XYZ file of C-alpha atoms in Angstrom:
223
model
C 84.451 80.472 113.089
C 84.192 80.875 109.270
C 81.261 82.259 108.035
C 80.351 83.185 104.075
C 77.452 85.912 103.352
C 77.048 86.928 99.746
C 80.539 87.131 98.664
C 81.968 87.854 101.993
C 84.182 85.214 103.691
C 84.995 85.954 107.617
C 87.777 83.570 109.421
C 87.239 84.455 113.104
C 90.878 82.371 113.426
C 93.089 84.202 110.837
C 91.219 87.295 111.531
C 90.723 88.028 108.119
C 87.818 89.127 106.071
C 87.833 88.862 102.207
C 85.598 89.736 99.414
C 85.781 87.646 96.274
C 89.097 86.794 97.309
C 90.635 90.427 98.353
C 91.103 91.306 101.679
C 89.157 94.178 103.542
C 90.760 95.835 106.060
C 88.850 96.362 109.661
C 90.269 97.498 112.765
C 90.640 95.150 115.498
C 87.584 95.974 117.257
C 85.347 96.616 114.223
C 86.207 92.877 113.414
C 85.700 91.661 116.687
C 82.143 93.453 116.525
C 81.538 91.669 113.323
C 82.470 88.530 114.664
C 80.034 89.027 117.543
C 77.157 89.449 115.159
C 77.688 86.684 113.154
C 77.811 84.259 115.872
C 75.072 85.315 117.401
C 72.920 85.946 114.018
C 70.093 86.417 113.630
C 69.257 87.468 117.230
C 70.212 90.851 118.554
C 72.910 91.384 120.379
C 72.548 94.054 123.182
C 74.950 97.333 123.297
C 75.872 95.809 127.100
C 77.018 92.528 125.748
C 79.304 94.483 122.941
C 80.552 96.702 125.552
C 81.405 94.346 127.864
C 83.162 91.999 124.980
C 85.278 94.315 123.172
C 86.221 97.198 126.249
C 86.011 94.281 128.988
C 86.279 96.488 132.373
C 86.879 100.064 130.590
C 84.172 102.524 130.588
C 83.728 103.835 127.093
C 80.792 106.417 125.833
C 78.060 104.516 123.310
C 79.591 106.511 120.222
C 82.736 104.595 120.375
C 80.494 101.286 119.367
C 78.469 103.539 116.507
C 81.987 104.599 115.242
C 82.787 100.440 115.189
C 79.362 99.536 113.459
C 79.828 102.543 110.906
C 83.193 101.032 109.645
C 81.836 97.650 109.549
C 79.201 99.396 107.050
C 81.353 101.211 104.929
C 83.517 97.873 104.541
C 80.742 96.206 103.210
C 78.911 98.485 101.422
C 75.898 98.349 103.549
C 73.730 101.262 104.074
C 71.993 102.113 107.470
C 68.677 103.600 105.717
C 68.637 99.986 103.639
C 70.759 97.468 105.457
C 71.449 94.187 103.868
C 73.822 92.767 106.661
C 73.747 95.232 110.209
C 70.316 96.092 111.693
C 69.850 98.922 114.282
C 67.359 97.948 116.917
C 67.310 101.166 118.682
C 67.489 101.626 122.377
C 68.487 97.543 122.558
C 71.687 96.790 119.950
C 72.559 95.475 116.888
C 71.630 92.303 114.609
C 73.085 90.954 111.348
C 70.389 90.820 109.312
C 72.015 89.085 106.053
C 72.119 85.312 105.311
C 75.209 83.738 106.048
C 76.358 80.044 106.393
C 79.142 78.312 108.124
C 82.103 78.022 105.484
C 83.034 74.630 106.870
C 79.329 73.267 106.685
C 77.725 74.176 103.515
C 75.668 72.097 102.045
C 76.428 70.482 98.670
C 73.914 70.979 95.971
C 70.960 68.073 96.274
C 70.354 66.109 93.114
C 73.188 67.192 91.379
C 72.170 70.578 91.048
C 74.579 73.048 89.487
C 76.399 75.573 90.989
C 77.253 78.756 89.481
C 79.922 81.673 89.690
C 81.855 84.474 87.994
C 85.650 85.215 87.641
C 87.517 88.064 87.351
C 90.807 88.032 87.279
C 91.980 86.151 90.388
C 88.515 87.208 92.383
C 85.980 84.335 92.315
C 82.028 85.320 92.995
C 79.579 82.808 93.927
C 76.052 83.116 92.396
C 73.291 81.938 94.751
C 69.719 81.351 93.995
C 68.079 84.428 93.231
C 69.178 87.666 92.112
C 72.737 88.816 91.955
C 73.084 92.358 90.664
C 76.946 93.254 89.114
C 77.972 96.737 89.170
C 80.297 99.544 90.437
C 78.216 100.388 93.627
C 80.122 98.671 96.259
C 76.211 97.141 98.060
C 76.139 94.914 94.319
C 76.424 91.323 95.246
C 79.104 91.132 92.280
C 80.974 94.556 92.819
C 83.157 95.495 89.664
C 85.011 98.532 90.800
C 85.748 100.321 87.777
C 84.883 103.533 85.688
C 83.563 101.986 82.691
C 80.472 99.767 84.812
C 77.795 101.697 85.686
C 76.502 101.531 89.235
C 74.077 98.593 88.829
C 74.696 97.607 85.450
C 73.436 93.827 84.998
C 71.966 91.031 86.729
C 72.066 87.351 86.911
C 68.828 85.459 88.153
C 68.754 81.705 88.974
C 65.927 80.245 89.708
C 63.769 76.589 90.028
C 61.831 78.196 87.658
C 64.521 79.206 85.025
C 66.130 76.101 82.645
C 69.406 78.480 82.626
C 70.693 81.189 84.602
C 69.678 84.349 82.663
C 71.371 87.347 82.624
C 69.575 90.957 81.820
C 70.806 94.259 81.053
C 70.123 97.217 83.668
C 70.141 100.091 81.574
C 74.013 100.307 81.597
C 75.854 103.075 79.848
C 78.132 101.100 77.865
C 76.197 97.689 77.919
C 76.677 94.004 78.748
C 77.576 91.604 76.104
C 77.887 87.554 75.779
C 80.064 86.169 73.212
C 80.394 89.605 71.716
C 76.529 89.948 71.176
C 74.953 92.892 72.977
C 72.215 91.713 75.873
C 69.033 93.138 74.646
C 67.084 90.864 76.793
C 66.942 87.875 79.334
C 70.052 86.037 78.045
C 70.742 82.224 79.352
C 74.070 81.373 80.334
C 76.471 78.548 79.795
C 79.484 77.323 81.198
C 82.482 79.142 79.794
C 80.488 82.335 78.952
C 82.616 85.000 78.587
C 80.797 88.315 79.600
C 81.473 91.900 78.687
C 80.074 93.911 81.424
C 81.128 97.660 80.089
C 85.085 97.560 79.984
C 85.325 94.557 82.189
C 85.177 90.895 81.235
C 84.115 87.925 83.572
C 83.548 84.498 82.522
C 80.447 82.487 83.771
C 81.490 78.850 85.240
C 78.946 76.197 85.805
C 79.828 72.981 88.021
C 77.852 69.747 87.900
C 79.663 67.746 90.088
C 80.721 65.640 87.498
C 83.192 62.582 87.707
C 85.765 63.381 84.746
C 88.707 62.419 84.944
C 91.777 64.446 85.526
C 93.804 65.568 82.385
C 97.098 64.069 82.860
C 100.067 66.937 81.753
C 102.691 65.962 79.735
C 105.779 65.322 81.562
C 104.184 65.516 85.306
C 106.042 63.241 87.799
C 104.415 60.374 89.160
C 104.149 60.077 93.224
């Protein structure tokens, strides 16, 4: 199973959980619990089923499962009071409550609609329709772990009612800039725009599904 949610990617075959291309460590049993919840989403997985899958033929106390769920929440930056991904159904079990899609079958944009993303160093952050918050808080959809970035620094909004994706500063300490100009209000973005988020520089990219020919590199060997 390969499942994508927010900017996370889980691959059950390689047993990897990544965020923006960076691997996130989970213990084997916590990884198995997350896989089980994703496979049954959005249904509730009873605790008895999780016990039978994670600890077959072994008696364990319920606290062991709570520890694993807590580990998953910390890895995802999920707040149990306001969960984005893991929902507790008291007395029953747990459910994956976030939006997720099979990574191998994510539909292409309809009618040539654009797709958008941000790049930072070697990381890539896909931007979905709606509001994407950029900040230092791990719960942000675009997590920039740097002291010069505010916890909730800026926001990009994408929607059918907008001609272009719009960038807004969220009252950050160090400001948000596009092309060297400080963002004072909703600012439209175009492919290749350089965005400075505090002291971090990211690039906005747009894919339109065009059929432009690949540029030949001088001296490249023909095959």
